[in-house]
C-alpha positions as a Python dict, from the first residue, in 0.01 Angstrom:
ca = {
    (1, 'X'): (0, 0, 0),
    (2, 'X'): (60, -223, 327),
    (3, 'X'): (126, -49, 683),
    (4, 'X'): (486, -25, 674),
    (5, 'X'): (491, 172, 323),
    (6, 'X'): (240, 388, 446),
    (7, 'X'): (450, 477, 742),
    (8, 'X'): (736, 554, 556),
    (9, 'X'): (614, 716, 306),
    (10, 'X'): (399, 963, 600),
    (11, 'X'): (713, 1025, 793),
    (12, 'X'): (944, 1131, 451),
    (13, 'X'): (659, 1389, 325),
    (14, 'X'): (705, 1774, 443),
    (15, 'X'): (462, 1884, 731),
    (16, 'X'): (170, 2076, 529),
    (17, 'X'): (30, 2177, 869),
    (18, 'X'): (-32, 2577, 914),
    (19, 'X'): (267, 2575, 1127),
    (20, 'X'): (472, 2341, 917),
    (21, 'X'): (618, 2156, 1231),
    (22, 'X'): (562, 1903, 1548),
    (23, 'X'): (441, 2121, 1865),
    (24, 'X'): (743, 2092, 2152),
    (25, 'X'): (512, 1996, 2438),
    (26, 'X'): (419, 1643, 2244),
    (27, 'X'): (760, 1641, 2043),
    (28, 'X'): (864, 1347, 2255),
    (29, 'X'): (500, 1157, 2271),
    (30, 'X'): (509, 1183, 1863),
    (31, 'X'): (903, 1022, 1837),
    (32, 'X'): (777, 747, 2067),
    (33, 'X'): (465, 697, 1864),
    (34, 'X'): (649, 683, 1540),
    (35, 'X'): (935, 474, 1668),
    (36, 'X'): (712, 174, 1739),
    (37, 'X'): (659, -68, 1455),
    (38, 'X'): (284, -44, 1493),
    (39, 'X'): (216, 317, 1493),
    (40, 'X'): (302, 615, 1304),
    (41, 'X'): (131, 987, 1342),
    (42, 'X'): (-64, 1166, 1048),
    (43, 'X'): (-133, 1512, 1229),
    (44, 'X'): (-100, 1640, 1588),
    (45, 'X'): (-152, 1932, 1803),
    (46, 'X'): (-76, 1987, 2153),
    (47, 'X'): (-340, 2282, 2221),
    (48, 'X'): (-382, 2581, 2088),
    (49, 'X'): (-578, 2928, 2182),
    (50, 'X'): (-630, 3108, 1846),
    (51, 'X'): (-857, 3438, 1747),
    (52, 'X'): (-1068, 3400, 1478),
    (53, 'X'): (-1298, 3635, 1275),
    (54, 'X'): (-1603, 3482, 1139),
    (55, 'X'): (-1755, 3549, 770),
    (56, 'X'): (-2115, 3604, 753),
    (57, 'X'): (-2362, 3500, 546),
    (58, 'X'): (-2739, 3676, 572),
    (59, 'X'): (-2693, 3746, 896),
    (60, 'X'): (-2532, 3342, 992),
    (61, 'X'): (-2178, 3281, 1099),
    (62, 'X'): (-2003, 3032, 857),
    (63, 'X'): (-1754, 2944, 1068),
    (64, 'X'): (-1542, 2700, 796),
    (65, 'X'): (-1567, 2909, 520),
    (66, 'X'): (-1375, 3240, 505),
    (67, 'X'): (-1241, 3226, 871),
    (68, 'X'): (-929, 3425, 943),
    (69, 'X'): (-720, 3369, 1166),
    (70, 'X'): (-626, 3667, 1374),
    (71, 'X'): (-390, 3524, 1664),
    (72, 'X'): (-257, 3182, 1712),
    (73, 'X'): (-10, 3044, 2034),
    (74, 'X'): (32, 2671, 2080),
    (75, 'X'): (178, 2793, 2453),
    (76, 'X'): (62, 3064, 2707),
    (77, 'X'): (98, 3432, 2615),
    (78, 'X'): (26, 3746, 2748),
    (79, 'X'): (-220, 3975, 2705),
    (80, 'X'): (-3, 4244, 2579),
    (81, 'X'): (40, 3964, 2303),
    (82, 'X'): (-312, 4005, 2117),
    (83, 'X'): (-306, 4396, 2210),
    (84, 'X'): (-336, 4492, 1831),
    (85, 'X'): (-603, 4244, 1760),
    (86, 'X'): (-841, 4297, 2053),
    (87, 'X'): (-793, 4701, 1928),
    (88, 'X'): (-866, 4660, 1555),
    (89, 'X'): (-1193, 4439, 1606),
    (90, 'X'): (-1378, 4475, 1280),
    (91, 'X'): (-1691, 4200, 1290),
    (92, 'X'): (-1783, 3859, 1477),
    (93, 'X'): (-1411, 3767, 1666),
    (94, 'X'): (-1386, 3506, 1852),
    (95, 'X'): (-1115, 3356, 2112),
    (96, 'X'): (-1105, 2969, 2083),
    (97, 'X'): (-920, 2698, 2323),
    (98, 'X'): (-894, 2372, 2149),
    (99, 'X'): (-699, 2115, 2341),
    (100, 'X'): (-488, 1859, 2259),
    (101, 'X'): (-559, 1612, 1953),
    (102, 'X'): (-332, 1338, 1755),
    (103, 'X'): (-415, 1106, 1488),
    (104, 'X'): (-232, 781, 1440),
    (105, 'X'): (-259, 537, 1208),
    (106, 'X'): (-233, 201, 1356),
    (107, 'X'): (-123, -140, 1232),
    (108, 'X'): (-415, -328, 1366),
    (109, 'X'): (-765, -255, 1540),
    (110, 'X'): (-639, -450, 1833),
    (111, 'X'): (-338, -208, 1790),
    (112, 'X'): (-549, 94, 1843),
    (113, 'X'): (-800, -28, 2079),
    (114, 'X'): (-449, -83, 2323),
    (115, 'X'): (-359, 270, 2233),
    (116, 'X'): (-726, 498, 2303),
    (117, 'X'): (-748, 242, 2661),
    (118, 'X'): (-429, 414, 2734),
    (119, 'X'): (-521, 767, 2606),
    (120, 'X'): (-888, 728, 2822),
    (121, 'X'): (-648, 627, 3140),
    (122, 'X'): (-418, 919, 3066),
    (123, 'X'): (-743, 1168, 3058),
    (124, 'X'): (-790, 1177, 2650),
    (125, 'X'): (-1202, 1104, 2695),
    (126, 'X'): (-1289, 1191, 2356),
    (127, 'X'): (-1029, 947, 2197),
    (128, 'X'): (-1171, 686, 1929),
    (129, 'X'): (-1111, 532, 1629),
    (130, 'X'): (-1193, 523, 1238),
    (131, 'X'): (-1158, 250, 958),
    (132, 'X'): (-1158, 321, 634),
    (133, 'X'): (-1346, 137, 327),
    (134, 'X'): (-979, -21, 209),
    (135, 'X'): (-918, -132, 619),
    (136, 'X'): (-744, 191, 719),
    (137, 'X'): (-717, 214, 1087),
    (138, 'X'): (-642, 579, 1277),
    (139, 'X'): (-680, 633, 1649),
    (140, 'X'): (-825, 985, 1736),
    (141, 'X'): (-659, 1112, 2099),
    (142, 'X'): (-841, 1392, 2198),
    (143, 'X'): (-878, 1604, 2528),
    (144, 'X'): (-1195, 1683, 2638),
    (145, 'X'): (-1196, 2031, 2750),
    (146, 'X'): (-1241, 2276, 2479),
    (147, 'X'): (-1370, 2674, 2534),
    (148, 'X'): (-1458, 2979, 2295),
    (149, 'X'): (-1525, 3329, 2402),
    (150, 'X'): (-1721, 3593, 2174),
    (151, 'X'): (-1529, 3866, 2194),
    (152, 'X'): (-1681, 4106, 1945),
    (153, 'X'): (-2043, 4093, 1752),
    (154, 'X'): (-2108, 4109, 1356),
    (155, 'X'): (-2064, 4495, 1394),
    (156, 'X'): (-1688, 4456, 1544),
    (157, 'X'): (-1843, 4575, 1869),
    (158, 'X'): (-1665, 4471, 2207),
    (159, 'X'): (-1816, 4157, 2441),
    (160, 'X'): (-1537, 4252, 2643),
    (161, 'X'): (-1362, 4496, 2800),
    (162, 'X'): (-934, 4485, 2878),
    (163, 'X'): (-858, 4565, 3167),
    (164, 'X'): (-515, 4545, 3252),
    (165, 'X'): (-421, 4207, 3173),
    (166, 'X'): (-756, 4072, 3216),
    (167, 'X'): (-1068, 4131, 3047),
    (168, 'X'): (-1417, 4242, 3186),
    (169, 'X'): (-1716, 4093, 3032),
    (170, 'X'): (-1990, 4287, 2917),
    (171, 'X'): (-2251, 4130, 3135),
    (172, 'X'): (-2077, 4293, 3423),
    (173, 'X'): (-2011, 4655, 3311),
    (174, 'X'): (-2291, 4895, 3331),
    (175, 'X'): (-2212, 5197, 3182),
    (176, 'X'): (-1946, 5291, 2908),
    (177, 'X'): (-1852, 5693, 2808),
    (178, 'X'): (-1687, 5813, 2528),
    (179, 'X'): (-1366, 5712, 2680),
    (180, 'X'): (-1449, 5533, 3037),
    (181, 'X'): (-1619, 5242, 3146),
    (182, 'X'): (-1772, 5136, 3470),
    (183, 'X'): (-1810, 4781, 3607),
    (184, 'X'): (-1876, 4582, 3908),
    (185, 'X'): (-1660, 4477, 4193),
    (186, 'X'): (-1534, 4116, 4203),
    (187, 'X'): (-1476, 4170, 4519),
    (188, 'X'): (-1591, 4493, 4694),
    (189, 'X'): (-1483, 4659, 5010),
    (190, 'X'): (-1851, 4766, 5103),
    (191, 'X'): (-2192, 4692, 4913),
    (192, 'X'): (-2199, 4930, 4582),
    (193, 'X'): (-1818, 4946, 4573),
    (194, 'X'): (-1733, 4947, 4210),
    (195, 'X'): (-1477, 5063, 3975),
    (196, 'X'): (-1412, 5335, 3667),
    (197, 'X'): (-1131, 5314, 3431),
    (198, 'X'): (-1035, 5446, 3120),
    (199, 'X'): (-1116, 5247, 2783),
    (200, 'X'): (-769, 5212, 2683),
    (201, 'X'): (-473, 5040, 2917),
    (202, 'X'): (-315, 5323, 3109),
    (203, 'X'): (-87, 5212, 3363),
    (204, 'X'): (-65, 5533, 3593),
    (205, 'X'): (-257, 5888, 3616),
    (206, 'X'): (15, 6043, 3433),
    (207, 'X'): (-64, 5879, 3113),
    (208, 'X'): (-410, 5955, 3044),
    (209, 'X'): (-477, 6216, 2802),
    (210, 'X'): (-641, 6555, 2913),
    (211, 'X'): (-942, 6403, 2724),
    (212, 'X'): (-944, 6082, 2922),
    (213, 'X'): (-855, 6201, 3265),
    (214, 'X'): (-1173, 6454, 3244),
    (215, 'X'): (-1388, 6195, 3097),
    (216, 'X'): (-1271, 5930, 3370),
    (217, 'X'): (-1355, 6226, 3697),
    (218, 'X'): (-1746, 6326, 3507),
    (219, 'X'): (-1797, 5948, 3485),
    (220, 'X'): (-1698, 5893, 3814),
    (221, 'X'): (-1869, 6199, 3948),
    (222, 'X'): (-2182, 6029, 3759),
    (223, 'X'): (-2170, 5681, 3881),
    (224, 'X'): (-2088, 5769, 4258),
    (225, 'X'): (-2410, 5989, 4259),
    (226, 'X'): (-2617, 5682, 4126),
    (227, 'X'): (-2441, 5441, 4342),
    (228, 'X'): (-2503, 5632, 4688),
    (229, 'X'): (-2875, 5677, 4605),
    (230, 'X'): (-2929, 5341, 4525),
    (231, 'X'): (-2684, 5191, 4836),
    (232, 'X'): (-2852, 5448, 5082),
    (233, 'X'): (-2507, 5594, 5123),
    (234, 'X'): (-2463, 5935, 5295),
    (235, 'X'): (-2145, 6001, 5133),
    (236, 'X'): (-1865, 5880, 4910),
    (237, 'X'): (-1528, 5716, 4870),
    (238, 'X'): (-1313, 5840, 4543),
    (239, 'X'): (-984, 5694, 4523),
    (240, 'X'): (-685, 5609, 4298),
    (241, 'X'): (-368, 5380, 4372),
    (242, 'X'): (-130, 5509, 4119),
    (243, 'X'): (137, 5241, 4123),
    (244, 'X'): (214, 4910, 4347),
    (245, 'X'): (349, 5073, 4629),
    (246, 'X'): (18, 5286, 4642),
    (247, 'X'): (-155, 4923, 4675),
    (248, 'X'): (-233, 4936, 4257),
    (249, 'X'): (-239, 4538, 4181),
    (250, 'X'): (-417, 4575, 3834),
    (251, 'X'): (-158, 4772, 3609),
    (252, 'X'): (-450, 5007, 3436),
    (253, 'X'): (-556, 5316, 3610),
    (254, 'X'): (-899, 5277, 3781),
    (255, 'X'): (-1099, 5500, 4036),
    (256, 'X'): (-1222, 5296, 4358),
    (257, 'X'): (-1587, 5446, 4414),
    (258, 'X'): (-1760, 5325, 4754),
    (259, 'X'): (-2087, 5464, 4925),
    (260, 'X'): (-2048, 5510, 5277),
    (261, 'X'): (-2238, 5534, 5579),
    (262, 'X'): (-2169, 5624, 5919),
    (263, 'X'): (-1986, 5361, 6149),
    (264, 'X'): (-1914, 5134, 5825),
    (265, 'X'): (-1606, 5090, 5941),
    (266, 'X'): (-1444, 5104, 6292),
    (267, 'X'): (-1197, 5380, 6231),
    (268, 'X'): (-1336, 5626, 5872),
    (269, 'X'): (-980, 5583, 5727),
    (270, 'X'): (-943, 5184, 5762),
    (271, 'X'): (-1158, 5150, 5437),
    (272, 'X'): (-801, 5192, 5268),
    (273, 'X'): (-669, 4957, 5493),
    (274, 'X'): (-932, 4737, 5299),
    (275, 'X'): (-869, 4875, 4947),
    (276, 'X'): (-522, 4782, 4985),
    (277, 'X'): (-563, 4423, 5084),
    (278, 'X'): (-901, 4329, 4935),
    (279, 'X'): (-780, 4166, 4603),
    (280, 'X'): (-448, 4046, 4725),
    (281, 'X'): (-395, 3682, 4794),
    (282, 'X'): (-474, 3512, 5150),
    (283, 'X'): (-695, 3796, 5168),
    (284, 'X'): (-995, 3713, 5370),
    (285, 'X'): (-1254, 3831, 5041),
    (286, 'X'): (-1413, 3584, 4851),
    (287, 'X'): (-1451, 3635, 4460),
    (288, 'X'): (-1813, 3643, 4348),
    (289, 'X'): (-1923, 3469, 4090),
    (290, 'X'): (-2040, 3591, 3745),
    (291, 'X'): (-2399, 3545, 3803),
    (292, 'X'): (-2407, 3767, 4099),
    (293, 'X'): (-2172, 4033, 3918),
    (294, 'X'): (-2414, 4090, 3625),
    (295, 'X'): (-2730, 4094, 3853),
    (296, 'X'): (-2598, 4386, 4042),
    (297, 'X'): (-2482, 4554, 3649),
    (298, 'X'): (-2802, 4527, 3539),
    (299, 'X'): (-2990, 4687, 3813),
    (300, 'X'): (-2693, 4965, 3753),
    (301, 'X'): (-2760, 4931, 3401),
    (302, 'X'): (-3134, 5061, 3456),
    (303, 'X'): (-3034, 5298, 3666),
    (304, 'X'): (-2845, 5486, 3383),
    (305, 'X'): (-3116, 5406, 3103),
    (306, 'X'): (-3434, 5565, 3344),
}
């Protein structure tokens, strides 16, 4: 079959792809494509972010065979989106970025080596090209930048924590109760200021449970005690912003624990001057990077497991 039967007999078939149809962001890229005489697309995909559970086999991840797929957006979505998911973790889950790819069959080789030069210019590093035994030429565009995040292990157990509509991961929290969890600061008021909040997404005070509000004050009441030992504090900070206008910018009910020492600050009550502006933007905090974030929650970490 020459080139031009090939093409037409590609762009008359139905779209067997799992979505069963061309992805709007490339929708005009693939028309152009398939409008010139020497090029026609076989697959495409403008990006996706999926969650996927793996299968295991003695103990190894076969991560072709078996794979479910628990989430899939070909555009941005919100974390509110994969709520039910990231709450019904079961074994290994995993949240995958894969960018951009097309495959096109071209009329020529020089036909495809003009294409991937234009792909490479446009940013598509990873584009090349594949001929076939019966002279078969596709061009593979591809951008580079690709990412996965282990969100749960083989037991279904968390990597991560939500909160509010980010999530914490577990190289940064250092202790977890039955329904509370305790992390670090990515950007803290004083030295030791760090953070308590309740497993599952509550936006305000009001809607914990009995259970959860006294689990979230004993676990508070048990991390401040550690933390102003350890920061040679002489007393402690405990607060709450319950709601934006009380300076809440995360929308999941956390307690604000700092150790304190005299003159800290130049008036006692501007530390919530400081609360209230230290995450917001043009504020003059810098974040700190992940490295620095689990150092301090594993020192913390020891300090619960003595």
């Amino acid at each position: 079959m020459n080139f031009d039967k090939q093409k037409r007999s590609v762009l008359s078939s139905v779209d067997l792809s799992r979505k069963g149809s061309i992805d709007e962001a490339i929708l005009r890229l693939v028309n152009c494509l398939n409008e010139s005489r020497d090029y026609f697309t076989l697959s495409s995909c403008s990006g996706r972010a999926i969650i996927v559970s793996s299968h295991f086999v003695n103990g190894v991840a076969i991560k072709k065979t078996d794979c479910k797929w628990l989430f899939v957006s070909h555009s941005t979505f919100e974390a509110a989106q994969i709520k039910d998911v990231v709450n019904d973790l079961r074994n290994s889950v995993s949240l995958k970025f894969e960018p951009m790819i097309m495959h096109v069959q071209c009329r020529s080789v020089e036909c495809a080596q003009i294409l991937i030069t234009s792909a490479r210019n446009c940013g598509m590093r990873n584009s090349g090209m594949t001929i076939s035994k019966k002279g078969k030429v596709v061009a593979a565009l591809r951008l580079a930048h690709g990412m996965e995040i282990p969100l749960s292990n083989a037991s279904g157990q968390l990597m991560m924590s939500r909160f509010g509509h980010i999530f914490i991961d577990s190289s940064q929290i250092f202790l977890k109760s039955k329904l509370s969890f305790a992390f670090v600061n990515v950007m803290p008021v004083v030295k030791g200021h760090v953070l308590v909040a309740p497993l599952q997404c509550r936006e305000r005070l009001r809607d914990l449970s009995t259970d959860e509000l006294s689990d979230l004050i004993i676990t508070s009441e048990k991390v401040g005690r550690v933390i102003e030992k350890l920061y040679s504090g002489t007393s402690l900070t405990f607060t709450i912003q319950d709601g934006s206008e009380a300076g809440q910018s995360i929308k999941h009910v956390h307690m604000h624990i700092l150790p304190r020492r005299l003159n800290d600050f130049p008036e006692n009550d501007d530390v919530y001057k400081e609360l209230e502006s230290h995450d917001k933007p043009g504020g003059k905090r810098v974040k700190r990077s992940p490295t620095e974030m689990g150092l301090e929650a594993d020192i913390l970490r020891k300090c619960f497991n003595a």
